[in-house]
Coordinates of C-alpha atoms in Angstrom, one line a residue:
M1 CA -11.6 59.2 0.7
T2 CA -13.5 56.3 2.2
K3 CA -17.2 56.4 1.8
F4 CA -19.1 56.1 5.1
E5 CA -22.6 54.9 5.5
S6 CA -23.6 58.0 7.4
E7 CA -24.4 61.6 6.9
D8 CA -21.3 63.5 5.7
F9 CA -20.3 66.9 4.6
S10 CA -17.5 67.9 2.3
L11 CA -16.3 71.4 1.5
K12 CA -13.4 72.2 -0.8
V13 CA -11.7 75.5 -0.6
N14 CA -8.3 76.6 -2.1
N15 CA -7.3 73.0 -3.0
T16 CA -8.0 71.7 0.5
E17 CA -11.0 69.6 1.7
Q18 CA -12.8 69.6 5.0
R19 CA -14.8 66.4 5.4
L20 CA -17.1 65.8 8.4
Y21 CA -18.9 62.6 9.3
K22 CA -21.8 62.1 11.7
F23 CA -20.3 58.9 12.8
D24 CA -18.8 57.2 15.9
C25 CA -15.0 58.0 15.8
I26 CA -13.7 54.6 16.7
N27 CA -15.7 52.9 14.0
G28 CA -14.9 55.8 11.7
M29 CA -11.1 55.4 12.2
S30 CA -11.3 51.7 11.4
K31 CA -12.2 52.8 7.8
L32 CA -9.1 55.0 7.4
E33 CA -5.8 53.8 6.1
E34 CA -3.1 52.9 8.6
G35 CA -0.7 55.9 9.1
S36 CA -2.7 58.2 6.9
V37 CA -3.1 61.0 9.4
D38 CA -0.4 63.5 10.2
V39 CA -1.9 65.5 13.1
V40 CA -4.7 64.8 15.5
V41 CA -6.1 67.7 17.5
T42 CA -9.0 66.8 19.7
S43 CA -10.8 67.3 23.0
P44 CA -12.8 64.2 24.1
P45 CA -15.4 64.3 26.9
Y46 CA -13.7 64.7 30.2
N47 CA -16.2 62.5 32.1
L48 CA -17.0 65.3 34.5
G49 CA -20.8 65.3 34.0
T50 CA -20.9 67.9 31.3
T51 CA -24.3 68.0 29.5
Y52 CA -23.7 66.9 25.8
E53 CA -26.2 66.1 23.2
G54 CA -26.4 62.3 22.7
Y55 CA -23.6 61.3 25.2
D56 CA -23.5 60.4 28.8
D57 CA -20.6 62.1 30.5
K58 CA -21.0 60.3 33.8
L59 CA -19.4 56.9 33.0
E60 CA -17.9 54.8 35.8
R61 CA -14.2 55.7 35.8
A62 CA -13.1 52.2 34.7
D63 CA -15.5 52.2 31.8
Y64 CA -14.3 55.7 30.7
L65 CA -10.7 54.7 30.8
N66 CA -11.4 51.5 28.9
W67 CA -13.1 53.6 26.2
M68 CA -10.2 55.9 26.1
R69 CA -7.8 52.9 25.8
K70 CA -9.8 51.7 22.7
W71 CA -9.8 55.3 21.3
G72 CA -6.1 55.6 21.8
A73 CA -5.4 52.4 20.0
A74 CA -7.6 53.5 17.1
V75 CA -5.7 56.8 16.9
S76 CA -2.3 55.1 17.0
R77 CA -3.2 52.9 14.0
V78 CA -4.1 55.8 11.8
L79 CA -1.5 58.3 13.0
S80 CA 1.8 58.4 10.9
D81 CA 5.0 57.4 12.6
K82 CA 6.1 61.1 12.5
G83 CA 2.6 62.4 13.5
S84 CA 1.4 64.3 16.5
L85 CA -1.6 63.9 18.7
F86 CA -2.6 67.0 20.6
L87 CA -5.0 65.9 23.3
N88 CA -6.8 68.7 25.2
I89 CA -8.2 67.4 28.4
G90 CA -9.1 69.0 31.7
G91 CA -10.2 67.9 35.2
K92 CA -11.9 69.7 38.0
P93 CA -10.6 70.8 41.4
S94 CA -12.4 68.0 43.2
D95 CA -11.3 65.4 40.7
P96 CA -7.8 66.3 39.6
W97 CA -6.5 62.8 38.7
G98 CA -8.7 62.4 35.6
P99 CA -6.4 63.8 32.9
F100 CA -3.4 61.9 34.3
E101 CA -5.3 58.6 34.4
V102 CA -6.2 59.1 30.8
L103 CA -2.6 59.9 30.0
F104 CA -1.4 56.8 31.8
E105 CA -3.7 54.7 29.6
L106 CA -2.4 56.3 26.4
R107 CA 1.1 55.6 27.6
K108 CA 0.6 52.1 26.2
Q109 CA 0.4 53.6 22.7
F110 CA 2.3 56.9 22.8
E111 CA 5.2 58.8 24.3
L112 CA 4.5 62.1 26.1
Q113 CA 6.7 64.5 24.1
N114 CA 5.4 67.9 25.5
T115 CA 2.9 69.1 28.1
I116 CA 1.2 72.4 27.1
H117 CA -0.8 74.4 29.6
W118 CA -3.8 76.2 28.0
I119 CA -4.2 79.2 30.2
K120 CA -7.8 80.5 30.0
S121 CA -7.5 83.2 32.6
I122 CA -4.6 85.0 34.2
A123 CA -4.1 87.7 36.8
I124 CA -0.9 89.8 36.4
G125 CA 0.4 92.2 38.9
K126 CA 2.0 95.5 37.6
E127 CA 5.0 95.0 39.8
D128 CA 5.7 91.6 38.3
V129 CA 6.2 92.7 34.7
G130 CA 9.0 95.3 35.0
R131 CA 9.3 99.0 34.4
K132 CA 9.7 98.9 30.6
T133 CA 6.1 97.6 29.9
H134 CA 3.0 99.7 29.4
F135 CA 1.1 98.2 32.4
E136 CA -0.4 101.0 34.5
K137 CA -2.3 98.7 37.0
N138 CA -2.9 95.1 37.9
I139 CA -4.9 93.3 35.2
S140 CA -7.0 90.1 35.1
I141 CA -7.7 88.7 31.6
G142 CA -9.9 85.8 30.5
H143 CA -12.7 83.6 31.8
Y144 CA -13.2 80.6 33.9
K145 CA -16.1 78.8 35.7
P146 CA -16.0 80.1 39.3
I147 CA -16.4 77.8 42.2
N148 CA -17.5 78.5 45.7
S149 CA -15.2 76.5 48.0
N150 CA -13.1 76.8 51.1
R151 CA -10.9 73.8 49.8
Y152 CA -10.2 74.5 46.2
I153 CA -9.1 77.4 44.0
N154 CA -10.6 78.3 40.7
D155 CA -9.2 76.2 37.8
C156 CA -7.9 78.6 35.1
Q157 CA -6.1 76.1 32.9
E158 CA -6.4 72.8 31.0
Y159 CA -3.8 70.5 29.6
I160 CA -2.8 69.9 26.0
F161 CA -0.8 66.7 26.0
H162 CA 1.5 66.4 22.9
L163 CA 1.8 62.7 22.2
T164 CA 3.9 61.0 19.5
K165 CA 4.8 57.4 18.8
S166 CA 8.6 57.9 19.3
G167 CA 8.9 61.1 21.4
E168 CA 11.3 62.3 18.7
V169 CA 9.1 64.2 16.2
H170 CA 10.7 67.4 15.0
L171 CA 8.5 70.5 15.4
D172 CA 8.4 74.0 13.9
R173 CA 8.7 75.8 17.2
L174 CA 9.1 79.3 15.7
A175 CA 5.9 78.9 13.6
I176 CA 4.2 80.0 16.8
G177 CA 7.1 82.0 18.2
V178 CA 7.0 85.3 20.0
E179 CA 9.1 88.4 19.6
Y180 CA 12.0 89.0 21.9
Q181 CA 11.0 91.6 24.5
Y182 CA 14.6 92.6 24.9
K183 CA 16.1 93.0 21.4
S184 CA 19.6 92.7 22.7
N185 CA 18.9 89.0 23.0
I186 CA 18.4 88.6 19.3
S187 CA 22.2 88.6 18.6
R188 CA 22.7 86.1 21.4
F189 CA 19.9 83.6 20.8
G190 CA 18.1 84.5 17.6
T191 CA 18.2 82.2 14.6
T192 CA 19.3 83.3 11.1
D193 CA 16.0 82.6 9.3
R194 CA 13.7 84.1 11.9
P195 CA 15.9 86.2 14.1
D196 CA 13.3 88.1 16.1
L197 CA 11.4 85.1 17.2
R198 CA 11.8 82.8 20.2
C199 CA 10.0 79.7 21.4
R200 CA 6.6 80.5 22.9
G201 CA 7.1 77.8 25.5
N202 CA 4.4 75.5 27.0
T203 CA 2.1 78.1 28.4
W204 CA -0.5 79.3 25.9
F205 CA -2.8 82.1 27.0
V206 CA -6.0 81.7 24.8
P207 CA -9.1 83.1 26.4
Y208 CA -12.7 82.3 25.4
K209 CA -14.7 84.9 23.6
T210 CA -16.8 87.0 26.0
I211 CA -20.5 86.2 26.3
K212 CA -22.1 89.6 26.6
N213 CA -25.2 88.6 28.5
R214 CA -26.6 85.6 30.4
T215 CA -29.2 84.8 27.8
Q216 CA -26.5 84.2 25.2
E217 CA -25.6 80.5 25.1
R218 CA -22.6 78.8 23.7
P219 CA -23.4 76.3 20.9
H220 CA -21.3 73.7 22.6
P221 CA -20.7 73.4 26.4
A222 CA -17.0 72.5 26.2
T223 CA -15.1 73.5 23.0
F224 CA -11.7 75.0 22.5
P225 CA -11.2 78.3 20.6
I226 CA -10.0 78.0 17.0
K227 CA -6.6 79.4 18.0
I228 CA -5.8 76.2 19.9
P229 CA -5.9 73.8 16.9
Q230 CA -4.2 76.5 14.8
R231 CA -1.3 76.6 17.1
C232 CA -1.1 72.9 17.4
I233 CA -1.0 72.3 13.6
Q234 CA 1.5 75.1 13.1
L235 CA 3.7 73.7 15.9
H236 CA 3.8 70.3 14.2
G237 CA 4.7 72.1 10.9
I238 CA 2.4 73.0 8.1
S239 CA 4.8 71.6 5.5
N240 CA 4.6 68.2 7.3
T241 CA 0.8 68.2 7.5
K242 CA -1.3 66.8 4.7
L243 CA -4.2 65.5 6.8
V244 CA -5.5 66.6 10.2
M245 CA -8.2 64.6 12.1
D246 CA -10.5 65.5 15.0
P247 CA -12.3 62.4 16.3
F248 CA -14.5 64.6 18.6
M249 CA -15.3 67.4 16.2
G250 CA -17.9 69.2 18.3
I251 CA -18.8 72.4 16.4
G252 CA -15.9 72.2 14.0
H253 CA -13.2 74.4 15.3
T254 CA -10.4 72.1 14.2
A255 CA -11.9 72.0 10.7
A256 CA -12.2 75.8 10.7
A257 CA -8.5 76.1 11.7
C258 CA -7.5 73.7 8.9
M259 CA -9.5 75.7 6.4
Q260 CA -7.7 78.9 7.5
L261 CA -4.3 77.2 7.4
G262 CA -4.9 75.5 4.0
V263 CA -4.7 71.8 5.1
N264 CA -7.1 68.9 4.8
C265 CA -9.2 67.8 7.7
I266 CA -11.5 64.9 8.6
G267 CA -13.7 65.0 11.6
F268 CA -16.2 62.8 13.4
E269 CA -19.2 63.9 15.5
I270 CA -22.2 61.9 16.7
A271 CA -24.5 64.7 17.9
N272 CA -26.8 66.1 15.2
D273 CA -26.9 69.7 16.5
Y274 CA -23.1 70.0 16.8
F275 CA -22.6 68.5 13.4
E276 CA -25.0 71.0 11.8
E277 CA -23.3 73.8 13.6
S278 CA -20.0 72.7 12.2
V279 CA -21.4 72.7 8.7
R280 CA -22.9 76.1 9.2
M281 CA -19.7 77.6 10.5
L282 CA -17.5 76.1 7.7
K283 CA -19.9 77.5 5.1
E284 CA -19.8 80.9 6.7
I285 CA -16.0 80.9 6.8
S286 CA -15.7 79.7 3.2
N287 CA -17.9 82.6 2.0
Q288 CA -15.5 85.0 3.7
E289 CA -12.4 83.6 2.1

């Protein structure tokens, strides 16, 4: 692995290595070999004014898109021809074009192979799920940041854009498959190797953990749950994944997912507090292995 002139942390568990660098990701990627990364799972700043340590999330739109263009070119260079970039990005009701403008910039480097909707909160009516379920009443599950508006509705989802160089990367769809609700469909549509699994589809319900009181703070203002990178890596295919990269590591959830799945990871993070939280969490998880 390339040696960086920066603070770094390496943890080896079960023949895999999680290596984190407190280093700018574009400069960091320039030190990696071309085509050496199989999967990128990341969530860059959305340019929505979120308060991050050490980063201004209020750039002019043109400056932000130019930065994303440079970032995309750096990712394209290190990503293998059969690799996958899973880009988690969101907007806000009053500025819905942001994710799509970023996507349009990345179109110069990538093909959009799949669009996944990360559902953070959902309301389900009892009458909508059928008589054979165990629902006794209407339910509402998950969390979102409420808004007070007579123009916009609450935003309960974010995008995960699955980008590849060719648009033809084969996936392990059933690695994150779900059971057939109606077992009669197994004989009609089931596969021979995993008969009682069907494709999960492009809507992933993954809620945040509940914060029990207002004095409890999240260690990072905008991170995804560990289950998001887990599913992305599994979908790409564990057998096809030797190295995962997260250019915006935050508090290390991608590295944590890699540790649990038994794959190598490299991550970049410029903020000291987030970097230290990543190190703390990975050490804690490794002690539980």
